[in-house]
CSV table of C-alpha atoms and ligand atoms in Angstrom, one decimal:
chain,number,residue,atom,x,y,z
A,1,MET,CA,2.7,22.3,13.4
A,2,GLU,CA,2.4,18.6,12.6
A,3,PHE,CA,-0.7,16.7,13.8
A,4,GLU,CA,-1.5,13.1,14.3
A,5,CYS,CA,-5.0,11.7,14.5
A,6,VAL,CA,-6.3,9.3,17.1
A,7,ILE,CA,-9.3,7.0,16.2
A,8,GLY,CA,-11.4,4.6,18.2
A,9,LEU,CA,-14.3,2.6,16.7
A,10,GLU,CA,-17.6,1.4,18.1
A,11,VAL,CA,-18.9,-1.4,15.8
A,12,HIS,CA,-22.4,-2.7,15.9
A,13,ALA,CA,-22.6,-6.2,14.7
A,14,GLN,CA,-26.1,-7.7,14.3
A,15,LEU,CA,-26.1,-11.2,15.7
A,16,MET,CA,-27.5,-13.9,13.4
A,17,THR,CA,-30.2,-15.2,15.7
A,18,GLN,CA,-33.5,-16.3,14.2
A,19,SER,CA,-35.4,-14.4,16.9
A,20,LYS,CA,-34.9,-11.2,18.8
A,21,ILE,CA,-32.8,-10.7,21.8
A,22,PHE,CA,-35.7,-10.5,24.3
A,23,SER,CA,-38.7,-11.9,22.4
A,24,GLY,CA,-39.7,-14.5,19.9
A,25,SER,CA,-40.3,-12.2,16.9
A,26,SER,CA,-38.4,-12.9,13.8
A,27,THR,CA,-35.3,-10.9,12.9
A,28,ALA,CA,-35.6,-11.6,9.1
A,29,TYR,CA,-34.7,-8.5,7.0
A,30,GLY,CA,-37.1,-6.9,4.6
A,31,ALA,CA,-40.6,-7.7,6.0
A,32,SER,CA,-43.4,-5.1,5.7
A,33,ALA,CA,-43.2,-2.4,8.3
A,34,ASN,CA,-44.3,-3.4,11.8
A,35,THR,CA,-45.1,-7.0,11.0
A,36,GLN,CA,-42.3,-8.3,13.2
A,37,ALA,CA,-42.7,-6.2,16.3
A,38,CYS,CA,-44.4,-7.9,19.3
A,39,ALA,CA,-45.5,-6.4,22.6
A,40,VAL,CA,-42.1,-7.0,24.1
A,41,ASP,CA,-40.2,-5.3,21.3
A,42,ILE,CA,-42.3,-2.1,21.5
A,43,GLY,CA,-42.3,-2.2,25.3
A,44,LEU,CA,-46.1,-2.3,26.1
A,45,PRO,CA,-46.7,-2.0,29.8
A,46,GLY,CA,-46.5,-5.2,31.8
A,47,VAL,CA,-44.5,-7.3,29.3
A,48,LEU,CA,-41.3,-9.1,30.4
A,49,PRO,CA,-38.2,-9.6,28.3
A,50,VAL,CA,-36.6,-13.1,28.1
A,51,MET,CA,-32.9,-13.4,27.2
A,52,ASN,CA,-32.2,-15.2,24.0
A,53,ARG,CA,-29.4,-17.6,25.0
A,54,GLN,CA,-28.1,-17.9,21.5
A,55,ALA,CA,-27.2,-14.3,21.4
A,56,ALA,CA,-25.3,-14.6,24.7
A,57,LEU,CA,-23.3,-17.6,23.4
A,58,MET,CA,-22.5,-15.7,20.2
A,59,ALA,CA,-21.1,-12.8,22.2
A,60,ALA,CA,-19.1,-15.3,24.3
A,61,THR,CA,-17.7,-16.9,21.1
A,62,PHE,CA,-16.5,-13.5,19.9
A,63,GLY,CA,-14.8,-13.0,23.3
A,64,LEU,CA,-12.9,-16.3,23.0
A,65,ALA,CA,-11.9,-15.5,19.4
A,66,VAL,CA,-10.2,-12.2,20.4
A,67,GLY,CA,-8.6,-13.5,23.5
A,68,ALA,CA,-10.8,-11.5,25.8
A,69,THR,CA,-12.3,-12.2,29.2
A,70,VAL,CA,-15.8,-13.6,28.9
A,71,ASN,CA,-17.3,-12.4,32.2
A,72,PRO,CA,-19.0,-15.2,34.1
A,73,VAL,CA,-21.7,-12.8,35.2
A,74,SER,CA,-22.7,-9.7,33.3
A,75,VAL,CA,-25.6,-7.3,33.8
A,76,PHE,CA,-28.3,-5.7,31.5
A,77,ALA,CA,-28.9,-2.1,32.1
A,78,ARG,CA,-31.5,0.4,30.9
A,79,LYS,CA,-30.1,3.3,28.8
A,80,ASN,CA,-32.8,5.9,29.0
A,81,TYR,CA,-33.5,8.3,26.2
A,82,PHE,CA,-36.4,9.6,24.2
A,83,TYR,CA,-36.6,8.9,20.5
A,84,PRO,CA,-39.6,8.2,18.2
A,85,ASP,CA,-38.1,4.8,17.2
A,86,LEU,CA,-37.7,3.8,20.8
A,87,PRO,CA,-41.3,3.7,22.2
A,88,LYS,CA,-40.4,2.2,25.6
A,89,GLY,CA,-38.1,5.2,26.4
A,90,TYR,CA,-35.1,3.1,27.1
A,91,GLN,CA,-32.8,0.7,25.3
A,92,ILE,CA,-31.7,-2.5,27.1
A,93,SER,CA,-27.9,-2.6,26.9
A,94,GLN,CA,-25.0,-3.5,29.2
A,95,TYR,CA,-23.1,-0.8,31.0
A,96,GLU,CA,-21.0,-1.5,34.1
A,97,ILE,CA,-20.4,-5.2,33.4
A,98,PRO,CA,-20.4,-6.2,29.7
A,99,VAL,CA,-20.3,-9.8,28.6
A,100,VAL,CA,-16.8,-9.4,27.1
A,101,SER,CA,-13.9,-7.3,28.5
A,102,GLY,CA,-10.5,-6.8,26.8
A,103,GLY,CA,-9.0,-8.8,23.9
A,104,SER,CA,-7.4,-7.5,20.8
A,105,LEU,CA,-7.1,-7.8,17.0
A,106,GLU,CA,-3.9,-7.7,14.9
A,107,ILE,CA,-3.9,-5.5,11.8
A,108,THR,CA,-1.4,-5.1,9.0
A,109,THR,CA,-0.1,-1.6,8.5
A,110,ASP,CA,2.6,-0.1,6.2
A,111,ALA,CA,5.0,-0.3,9.2
A,112,GLY,CA,4.2,-4.0,9.9
A,113,PRO,CA,1.7,-5.7,12.2
A,114,LYS,CA,0.0,-3.7,14.9
A,115,THR,CA,-2.2,-4.8,17.8
A,116,ILE,CA,-5.4,-2.9,18.4
A,117,ARG,CA,-6.8,-3.4,21.9
A,118,ILE,CA,-10.5,-4.0,22.3
A,119,THR,CA,-12.0,-2.3,25.3
A,120,ARG,CA,-15.2,-4.3,25.6
A,121,ALA,CA,-18.1,-5.9,23.7
A,122,HIS,CA,-21.6,-5.7,25.1
A,123,LEU,CA,-25.0,-7.0,24.1
A,124,GLU,CA,-27.8,-4.7,23.4
A,125,GLU,CA,-31.1,-4.4,21.5
A,126,ASP,CA,-31.4,-2.3,18.3
A,127,ALA,CA,-34.0,0.4,18.0
A,128,GLY,CA,-36.6,0.8,15.3
A,129,LYS,CA,-36.3,3.0,12.2
A,130,SER,CA,-37.8,6.3,11.2
A,131,LEU,CA,-38.8,6.3,7.5
A,132,HIS,CA,-38.8,9.8,6.1
A,133,GLU,CA,-39.8,8.8,2.6
A,134,ASP,CA,-43.1,8.1,0.8
A,135,PHE,CA,-45.3,9.4,3.6
A,136,HIS,CA,-46.5,12.6,2.0
A,137,GLY,CA,-44.3,14.7,4.1
A,138,MET,CA,-44.8,12.7,7.2
A,139,THR,CA,-42.4,10.3,9.0
A,140,GLY,CA,-43.3,6.7,9.6
A,141,ILE,CA,-41.9,4.4,12.3
A,142,ASP,CA,-41.0,0.8,11.5
A,143,LEU,CA,-40.4,-1.2,14.6
A,144,ASN,CA,-39.3,-4.4,12.9
A,145,ARG,CA,-35.7,-3.8,13.9
A,146,ALA,CA,-36.6,-3.0,17.5
A,147,GLY,CA,-35.1,-5.7,19.7
A,148,THR,CA,-32.7,-7.1,17.1
A,149,PRO,CA,-29.6,-8.4,19.0
A,150,LEU,CA,-26.5,-6.3,18.6
A,151,LEU,CA,-23.0,-6.9,19.8
A,152,GLU,CA,-21.3,-3.5,20.2
A,153,ILE,CA,-17.5,-3.9,20.0
A,154,VAL,CA,-15.6,-0.9,21.3
A,155,SER,CA,-11.9,-0.4,20.5
A,156,GLU,CA,-9.3,1.5,22.5
A,157,PRO,CA,-8.1,4.7,20.8
A,158,ASP,CA,-5.2,2.8,19.2
A,159,LEU,CA,-5.8,3.6,15.5
A,160,ARG,CA,-3.6,6.3,14.0
A,161,SER,CA,-4.9,6.8,10.4
A,162,PRO,CA,-8.1,6.3,8.4
A,163,ALA,CA,-6.3,3.4,6.6
A,164,GLU,CA,-5.7,1.7,10.0
A,165,ALA,CA,-9.3,2.2,10.9
A,166,VAL,CA,-10.4,0.5,7.7
A,167,ALA,CA,-7.9,-2.4,8.2
A,168,TYR,CA,-9.3,-2.9,11.7
A,169,LEU,CA,-12.9,-2.8,10.5
A,170,LYS,CA,-12.2,-5.3,7.7
A,171,LYS,CA,-10.4,-7.6,10.1
A,172,LEU,CA,-13.4,-7.5,12.4
A,173,HIS,CA,-15.8,-8.0,9.5
A,174,THR,CA,-13.9,-11.2,8.4
A,175,LEU,CA,-13.8,-12.4,12.0
A,176,VAL,CA,-17.5,-12.1,12.8
A,177,ARG,CA,-18.4,-13.7,9.5
A,178,THR,CA,-16.0,-16.6,10.0
A,179,LEU,CA,-17.5,-17.1,13.5
A,180,LYS,CA,-20.9,-17.1,11.9
A,181,ILE,CA,-22.3,-14.7,14.5
A,182,CYS,CA,-23.0,-11.9,12.0
A,183,ASP,CA,-23.8,-11.9,8.3
A,184,GLY,CA,-21.7,-8.7,7.8
A,185,ASN,CA,-24.2,-7.3,5.3
A,186,MET,CA,-23.3,-3.6,5.4
A,187,GLN,CA,-26.0,-2.4,3.0
A,188,GLU,CA,-28.7,-3.8,5.3
A,189,GLY,CA,-26.9,-2.3,8.3
A,190,SER,CA,-25.9,-5.6,9.9
A,191,PHE,CA,-22.4,-4.3,10.4
A,192,ARG,CA,-22.0,-0.6,11.0
A,193,CYS,CA,-19.7,1.7,12.9
A,194,ASP,CA,-19.4,4.9,14.8
A,195,ALA,CA,-15.9,6.4,14.4
A,196,ASN,CA,-14.5,8.6,17.2
A,197,VAL,CA,-11.7,10.9,16.1
A,198,SER,CA,-9.5,13.5,17.6
A,199,ILE,CA,-6.2,15.2,16.6
A,200,ARG,CA,-3.2,16.3,18.6
A,201,PRO,CA,0.2,17.7,17.9
A,202,ARG,CA,2.6,14.9,17.1
A,203,GLY,CA,4.5,13.9,20.2
A,204,GLU,CA,1.7,14.9,22.5
A,205,THR,CA,0.5,12.1,24.8
A,206,THR,CA,-2.8,13.3,26.2
A,207,LEU,CA,-5.9,12.8,24.0
A,208,GLY,CA,-7.5,15.7,22.2
A,209,THR,CA,-11.3,16.4,22.2
A,210,ARG,CA,-13.1,13.9,20.0
A,211,THR,CA,-16.0,14.0,17.7
A,212,GLU,CA,-18.1,11.0,16.8
A,213,LEU,CA,-19.2,10.1,13.3
A,214,LYS,CA,-22.4,8.1,13.4
A,215,ASN,CA,-23.6,5.0,11.7
A,216,ILE,CA,-21.2,4.5,8.8
A,217,ASN,CA,-22.0,1.5,6.7
A,218,SER,CA,-19.2,1.1,4.2
A,219,PHE,CA,-15.5,0.7,4.3
A,220,ARG,CA,-15.0,3.4,1.7
A,221,PHE,CA,-17.3,5.9,3.7
A,222,VAL,CA,-15.4,5.3,6.9
A,223,GLU,CA,-12.1,6.2,5.3
A,224,ARG,CA,-13.6,9.3,3.5
A,225,ALA,CA,-15.5,10.5,6.5
A,226,LEU,CA,-12.4,10.3,8.7
A,227,TYR,CA,-10.2,12.1,6.2
A,228,HIS,CA,-12.7,14.9,6.0
A,229,GLU,CA,-13.2,15.1,9.8
A,230,ILE,CA,-9.5,15.1,10.4
A,231,ASP,CA,-9.0,17.9,7.9
A,232,ARG,CA,-11.8,19.9,9.4
A,233,GLN,CA,-10.4,19.5,12.9
A,234,ILE,CA,-7.0,20.6,11.8
A,235,SER,CA,-8.4,23.7,10.1
A,236,VAL,CA,-10.4,24.6,13.2
A,237,VAL,CA,-7.3,24.3,15.4
A,238,GLU,CA,-5.0,26.1,13.0
A,239,ALA,CA,-7.5,29.0,12.9
A,240,GLY,CA,-7.2,29.3,16.6
A,241,GLY,CA,-10.5,27.6,17.4
A,242,ALA,CA,-11.3,24.6,19.7
A,243,ILE,CA,-12.9,21.3,18.8
A,244,VAL,CA,-16.3,20.8,20.4
A,245,GLN,CA,-17.2,17.3,21.6
A,246,GLU,CA,-20.2,16.4,19.4
A,247,THR,CA,-21.8,13.8,17.2
A,248,ARG,CA,-21.5,14.5,13.5
A,249,LEU,CA,-23.1,12.8,10.5
A,250,TYR,CA,-21.2,11.9,7.3
A,251,ASP,CA,-23.1,12.8,4.2
A,252,PRO,CA,-21.7,10.6,1.4
A,253,ASP,CA,-23.4,12.7,-1.3
A,254,ALA,CA,-22.0,16.0,-0.3
A,255,ASP,CA,-18.8,14.2,1.0
A,256,LEU,CA,-18.6,16.1,4.2
A,257,THR,CA,-19.5,15.8,7.9
A,258,ARG,CA,-22.2,17.9,9.6
A,259,PRO,CA,-23.0,18.5,13.2
A,260,MET,CA,-25.9,16.3,14.4
A,261,ARG,CA,-26.1,16.9,18.1
A,262,GLY,CA,-24.1,17.8,21.2
A,263,LYS,CA,-22.5,14.7,22.8
A,264,GLU,CA,-24.4,13.1,25.6
A,265,GLU,CA,-22.4,12.0,28.7
A,266,ALA,CA,-23.0,8.6,30.2
A,267,HIS,CA,-24.8,10.2,33.2
A,268,ASP,CA,-27.4,11.8,30.8
A,269,TYR,CA,-28.7,8.3,30.2
A,270,ARG,CA,-29.5,7.5,33.8
A,271,TYR,CA,-28.2,3.9,33.4
A,272,PHE,CA,-29.5,1.4,36.0
A,273,PRO,CA,-29.7,-2.4,36.1
A,274,ASP,CA,-32.8,-3.7,34.3
A,275,PRO,CA,-35.0,-5.1,37.1
A,276,ASP,CA,-36.8,-7.4,34.6
A,277,LEU,CA,-33.7,-9.4,33.6
A,278,PRO,CA,-31.6,-11.7,35.7
A,279,PRO,CA,-27.8,-11.3,35.4
A,280,LEU,CA,-26.4,-13.2,32.4
A,281,VAL,CA,-24.4,-16.2,33.4
A,282,ILE,CA,-21.8,-17.9,31.2
A,283,ASP,CA,-19.9,-20.6,33.0
A,284,GLU,CA,-16.8,-22.7,32.3
A,285,ALA,CA,-18.8,-25.5,30.8
A,286,ASP,CA,-20.4,-23.1,28.3
A,287,LEU,CA,-17.0,-21.7,27.4
A,288,ALA,CA,-15.4,-25.2,27.0
A,289,LEU,CA,-18.2,-26.1,24.6
A,290,LEU,CA,-17.9,-22.9,22.6
A,291,ARG,CA,-14.1,-23.2,22.5
A,292,SER,CA,-14.4,-26.7,21.0
A,293,GLN,CA,-16.7,-25.4,18.3
A,294,LEU,CA,-14.5,-22.4,17.3
A,295,PRO,CA,-13.7,-22.6,13.6
A,296,GLU,CA,-10.2,-22.0,12.2
A,297,LEU,CA,-9.7,-18.2,12.7
A,298,PRO,CA,-8.7,-16.0,9.8
A,299,ASP,CA,-5.1,-15.3,11.0
A,300,ALA,CA,-4.4,-19.0,11.5
A,301,ARG,CA,-5.9,-19.8,8.1
A,302,GLN,CA,-3.7,-17.2,6.5
A,303,ALA,CA,-0.6,-18.7,8.1
A,304,ARG,CA,-1.6,-22.2,7.0
A,305,PHE,CA,-2.2,-21.0,3.4
A,306,VAL,CA,1.4,-19.7,3.4
A,307,SER,CA,2.9,-22.9,4.7
A,308,GLN,CA,0.7,-25.6,3.2
A,309,TYR,CA,0.1,-24.0,-0.2
A,310,GLU,CA,3.4,-22.1,-0.5
A,311,LEU,CA,1.6,-18.8,-1.2
A,312,SER,CA,2.9,-15.3,-0.7
A,313,GLU,CA,1.6,-13.4,2.4
A,314,ASP,CA,-0.3,-11.1,0.0
A,315,ASP,CA,-2.0,-13.9,-1.9
A,316,ALA,CA,-2.8,-15.7,1.4
A,317,ALA,CA,-4.2,-12.5,2.9
A,318,GLN,CA,-6.4,-11.8,-0.1
A,319,LEU,CA,-7.8,-15.3,-0.1
A,320,THR,CA,-8.5,-15.5,3.6
A,321,GLY,CA,-10.0,-12.0,3.7
A,322,GLN,CA,-13.4,-13.7,3.2
A,323,SER,CA,-14.0,-17.2,4.4
A,324,GLU,CA,-16.0,-18.0,1.3
A,325,ILE,CA,-13.1,-17.1,-0.9
A,326,ALA,CA,-10.8,-19.3,1.2
A,327,ASP,CA,-13.3,-22.2,0.9
A,328,TYR,CA,-13.5,-21.7,-2.8
A,329,PHE,CA,-9.7,-21.7,-3.1
A,330,GLU,CA,-9.3,-24.9,-1.1
A,331,SER,CA,-11.9,-26.7,-3.1
A,332,ALA,CA,-10.4,-25.5,-6.5
A,333,VAL,CA,-6.9,-26.6,-5.5
A,334,GLU,CA,-8.2,-30.0,-4.8
A,335,HIS,CA,-9.7,-30.2,-8.3
A,336,ALA,CA,-6.5,-28.7,-9.7
A,337,GLN,CA,-4.5,-31.6,-8.3
A,338,GLY,CA,-2.7,-29.4,-5.8
A,339,GLU,CA,-1.6,-26.7,-8.2
A,340,SER,CA,-2.0,-24.0,-5.6
A,341,ARG,CA,-0.1,-21.0,-6.9
A,342,LEU,CA,-1.7,-20.9,-10.3
A,343,THR,CA,-5.1,-21.4,-8.6
A,344,ALA,CA,-4.4,-18.5,-6.3
A,345,ASN,CA,-3.4,-16.3,-9.2
A,346,TRP,CA,-6.6,-17.2,-11.1
A,347,ILE,CA,-8.9,-16.5,-8.2
A,348,ASN,CA,-7.2,-13.3,-7.1
A,349,GLY,CA,-7.0,-12.1,-10.8
A,350,GLU,CA,-9.5,-13.3,-13.4
A,351,LEU,CA,-12.2,-14.6,-11.1
A,352,MET,CA,-12.2,-11.5,-8.8
A,353,SER,CA,-12.4,-9.2,-11.7
A,354,TRP,CA,-15.4,-11.0,-13.2
A,355,LEU,CA,-17.1,-11.1,-9.8
A,356,ASN,CA,-16.5,-7.4,-9.2
A,357,LYS,CA,-17.6,-6.5,-12.7
A,358,HIS,CA,-20.9,-8.3,-12.3
A,359,ASP,CA,-21.2,-7.5,-8.6
A,360,ILE,CA,-21.6,-11.2,-7.7
A,361,GLY,CA,-20.4,-12.8,-4.5
A,362,ILE,CA,-18.0,-15.8,-4.9
A,363,SER,CA,-20.6,-18.2,-3.5
A,364,ASN,CA,-22.8,-17.5,-6.5
A,365,SER,CA,-19.9,-17.6,-9.0
A,366,PRO,CA,-21.1,-19.3,-12.3
A,367,VAL,CA,-17.6,-20.8,-12.5
A,368,SER,CA,-17.5,-23.4,-9.8
A,369,PRO,CA,-14.3,-24.4,-7.9
A,370,ALA,CA,-14.5,-27.7,-9.8
A,371,MET,CA,-14.6,-25.9,-13.2
A,372,LEU,CA,-11.7,-23.7,-12.3
A,373,GLY,CA,-9.7,-26.6,-11.0
A,374,GLN,CA,-10.2,-28.5,-14.2
A,375,LEU,CA,-9.2,-25.5,-16.3
A,376,ILE,CA,-6.0,-25.2,-14.3
A,377,CYS,CA,-5.2,-28.8,-15.0
A,378,ARG,CA,-5.6,-28.1,-18.7
A,379,ILE,CA,-3.2,-25.2,-18.5
A,380,GLN,CA,-0.8,-27.3,-16.6
A,381,ASP,CA,-0.8,-30.2,-19.1
A,382,LYS,CA,-0.6,-27.6,-21.9
A,383,THR,CA,-3.9,-28.5,-23.5
A,384,VAL,CA,-4.6,-24.7,-23.6
A,385,SER,CA,-2.4,-21.7,-23.2
A,386,GLY,CA,-3.0,-19.2,-20.4
A,387,LYS,CA,-4.4,-16.8,-22.9
A,388,ILE,CA,-6.9,-19.3,-24.4
A,389,ALA,CA,-7.8,-20.3,-20.9
A,390,LYS,CA,-9.2,-16.8,-20.4
A,391,GLN,CA,-11.6,-17.5,-23.4
A,392,VAL,CA,-12.5,-20.8,-21.8
A,393,PHE,CA,-13.2,-19.1,-18.5
A,394,ALA,CA,-15.4,-16.5,-20.2
A,395,ALA,CA,-17.4,-19.3,-21.9
A,396,LEU,CA,-17.7,-21.1,-18.6
A,397,TRP,CA,-19.0,-17.9,-17.0
A,398,GLU,CA,-21.7,-17.7,-19.7
A,399,GLY,CA,-22.7,-21.3,-18.8
A,400,GLU,CA,-21.6,-23.0,-22.0
A,401,SER,CA,-21.2,-26.8,-22.2
A,402,ASP,CA,-22.8,-27.1,-18.8
A,403,GLY,CA,-19.5,-26.3,-17.2
A,404,ASP,CA,-17.7,-29.3,-18.7
A,405,VAL,CA,-14.2,-27.8,-19.3
A,406,ASP,CA,-12.9,-30.5,-21.6
A,407,ALA,CA,-16.1,-30.6,-23.7
A,408,LEU,CA,-15.9,-26.9,-24.1
A,409,ILE,CA,-12.3,-26.9,-25.2
A,410,GLN,CA,-13.0,-29.6,-27.7
A,411,SER,CA,-16.2,-28.2,-29.2
A,412,ARG,CA,-14.6,-24.8,-29.7
A,413,GLY,CA,-11.4,-26.2,-31.1
A,414,LEU,CA,-9.3,-24.4,-28.6
A,415,THR,CA,-6.7,-27.1,-28.0
A,416,GLN,CA,-3.3,-25.6,-28.1
A,417,ILE,CA,-1.3,-26.6,-31.2
A,418,THR,CA,1.8,-28.4,-29.9
A,419,ASP,CA,2.2,-30.3,-33.2
A,420,THR,CA,5.5,-29.0,-34.5
A,421,ASP,CA,4.7,-29.5,-38.1
A,422,ALA,CA,1.6,-27.4,-37.9
A,423,ILE,CA,3.5,-24.6,-36.1
A,424,ALA,CA,6.4,-24.9,-38.6
A,425,GLN,CA,4.0,-24.3,-41.4
A,426,ALA,CA,2.6,-21.1,-39.8
A,427,VAL,CA,6.1,-19.9,-39.0
A,428,ASN,CA,7.2,-20.3,-42.6
A,429,ASP,CA,4.1,-18.5,-43.8
A,430,VAL,CA,4.8,-15.6,-41.5
A,431,ILE,CA,8.5,-15.4,-42.5
A,432,ALA,CA,7.4,-15.3,-46.2
A,433,GLY,CA,4.7,-12.7,-45.5
A,434,PHE,CA,6.9,-10.3,-43.5
A,435,PRO,CA,10.3,-10.4,-45.3
A,436,ASP,CA,11.5,-7.0,-44.0
A,437,GLN,CA,11.0,-8.0,-40.3
A,438,ALA,CA,12.6,-11.4,-40.9
A,439,GLU,CA,15.6,-9.6,-42.4
A,440,GLN,CA,15.9,-7.3,-39.4
A,441,VAL,CA,16.0,-10.4,-37.1
A,442,ARG,CA,18.7,-12.0,-39.3
A,443,ALA,CA,20.6,-8.7,-39.0
A,444,GLY,CA,20.7,-9.0,-35.2
A,445,GLU,CA,17.6,-7.1,-34.2
A,446,GLU,CA,16.4,-9.8,-32.0
A,447,LYS,CA,13.5,-7.9,-30.4
A,448,VAL,CA,11.7,-7.8,-33.7
A,449,ILE,CA,11.2,-11.5,-33.1
A,450,GLY,CA,8.3,-10.6,-30.8
A,451,PHE,CA,6.5,-9.1,-33.7
A,452,LEU,CA,6.8,-12.3,-35.7
A,453,VAL,CA,5.7,-14.4,-32.8
A,454,GLY,CA,2.7,-12.2,-32.5
A,455,GLN,CA,1.9,-12.7,-36.2
A,456,VAL,CA,2.1,-16.5,-35.9
A,457,MET,CA,-0.1,-16.4,-32.8
A,458,LYS,CA,-2.6,-14.3,-34.8
A,459,ALA,CA,-2.5,-16.8,-37.7
A,460,THR,CA,-3.2,-19.7,-35.4
A,461,SER,CA,-6.0,-17.8,-33.5
A,462,GLY,CA,-3.8,-17.8,-30.4
A,463,LYS,CA,-3.6,-21.6,-30.2
A,464,ALA,CA,0.0,-22.2,-31.0
A,465,ASN,CA,2.3,-22.7,-28.0
A,466,PRO,CA,4.2,-19.4,-27.9
A,467,GLN,CA,7.3,-20.9,-26.6
A,468,ALA,CA,7.4,-23.4,-29.5
A,469,VAL,CA,6.8,-20.6,-31.9
A,470,ASN,CA,9.6,-18.5,-30.5
A,471,GLU,CA,12.1,-21.5,-30.7
A,472,LEU,CA,11.1,-22.3,-34.3
A,473,LEU,CA,11.5,-18.7,-35.4
A,474,LYS,CA,14.9,-18.5,-33.9
A,475,LYS,CA,15.9,-21.7,-35.5
A,476,GLN,CA,14.7,-20.7,-38.9
A,477,LEU,CA,16.2,-17.2,-38.9
A,478,LEU,CA,19.3,-17.4,-36.7
A,479,ASP,CA,20.8,-20.9,-36.9
B,501,ADP,P1,-19.1,6.8,24.5
B,501,ADP,O1,-19.6,5.4,24.8
B,501,ADP,O2,-19.6,7.9,25.2
B,501,ADP,O3,-19.1,7.0,23.0
B,501,ADP,P2,-16.4,5.8,25.2
B,501,ADP,O4,-15.5,6.3,26.2
B,501,ADP,O5,-16.9,4.4,25.4
B,501,ADP,O6,-17.5,6.8,24.9
B,501,ADP,O7,-15.5,5.8,23.8
B,501,ADP,C1,-16.1,5.4,22.7
B,501,ADP,C2,-14.9,5.3,21.6
B,501,ADP,O8,-14.2,6.5,21.5
B,501,ADP,C3,-13.9,4.2,21.9
B,501,ADP,O9,-13.7,3.5,20.8
B,501,ADP,C4,-12.7,5.0,22.3
B,501,ADP,O10,-11.5,4.3,21.9
B,501,ADP,C5,-12.9,6.3,21.5
B,501,ADP,N1,-12.2,7.5,22.1
B,501,ADP,C6,-12.3,7.9,23.3
B,501,ADP,N2,-11.6,9.0,23.5
B,501,ADP,C7,-11.1,9.4,22.3
B,501,ADP,C8,-10.3,10.5,21.8
B,501,ADP,N3,-9.9,11.5,22.5
B,501,ADP,N4,-10.0,10.4,20.5
B,501,ADP,C9,-10.4,9.4,19.7
B,501,ADP,N5,-11.1,8.4,20.1
B,501,ADP,C10,-11.5,8.3,21.4
B,502,MG,MG1,-20.3,6.2,21.4
């Protein structure tokens, strides 16, 4: 029997507010344990939460960006459960009326574009953290994270493969960062997801029983966790068993999923409207203002890159996958006097490989957009060849010549030799030094010419213009 998988994602995006969702405590990451948890965050008796308006407006901004309905009135609810990192015994969330309903995101799949519907996005507070290390066998509780604002973005079960799930997640990641509502830092847990997955025989229309994979914080882990879970479910069904609805945890070290707990149903949480918080109101005037402040969205920017800069869809998609890369590109093109395609190639190729190798984000690149742009100009006016340009790039990366591209090319003597006399001299020397190969070329074995070009390039330390070398060799040997 052939199976298909069905996936729906719940993404928690931490909103980039300075203070918490219902208190004035700082949300800064990395402080010593329990130094950023006030009476409201830990729910001491008698305290009252106050809504952080900024968080609400960020949620509404998200709604506008995905074409959703931003509900004029939404309601906070208490989700009751016991956990050591939740001292007040309930989490403030939204249940019946979330701030955002509907909307969608378009992803690119092997079969073309596909629309993934968004069910809802709601505001809630994060819980604290249990720390199981360094406590001599005890567990510590750090409540700094308690009360951090989260936007939980829930998708419809529209995804049909782990690859589609990753594409959706990346799209969402780019979007929330472009909107500047979430920093997207996955290592710090600012953007994490629960993946719900089920299988069914291909052609079946009803949904199978799902399991939920909790708190995955990397694109690679999402894909791996889903593959394993789908395989596991298929084996269970093929062996005549049934899938149990449960929450499972992906263990990246062992590379498998393990059961964590049975799945709670909504009624287990005894949701009810929080009596301490008034309904959240977002009116037309709020929306008009937010709409006017929306940045250019990633899809629009990608389309503009294709038309304005004459880039391929692939190049444009790569560059707009992160707004910092797109910003870098637009700045570099300006410095490269509009030479967009070569600039795109250099960013997607050389620059990306250096950044990845050194694990540096593009905003901290030692080679600035101005430097790259200037280098592109020197390739264009044939001051340096593409190959030498890579040496120049490496030297710029190391911080030589204070990033002055022309000074660097001069001081290292890297200027391309376009002087025909100098090249002719090198060509004659090579013909004299490799008589057998020269004879083969004369006898009609034209491909041997490549070898001789290589020798001339070697003799000139790569600085001769390869095209000029090629032409001169042909002239000497074949005319
Ligand atoms: P809960 O809040 O209890 O986790 P929801 O009904 O809100 O449950 O669903 C959460 C996520 O699970 C959504 O993203 C939804 O698309 C997905 N989902 C629901 N049913 C299935 C299923 N049978 N297979 C795969 N995903 C599912
Ligand atoms: Mg869930």
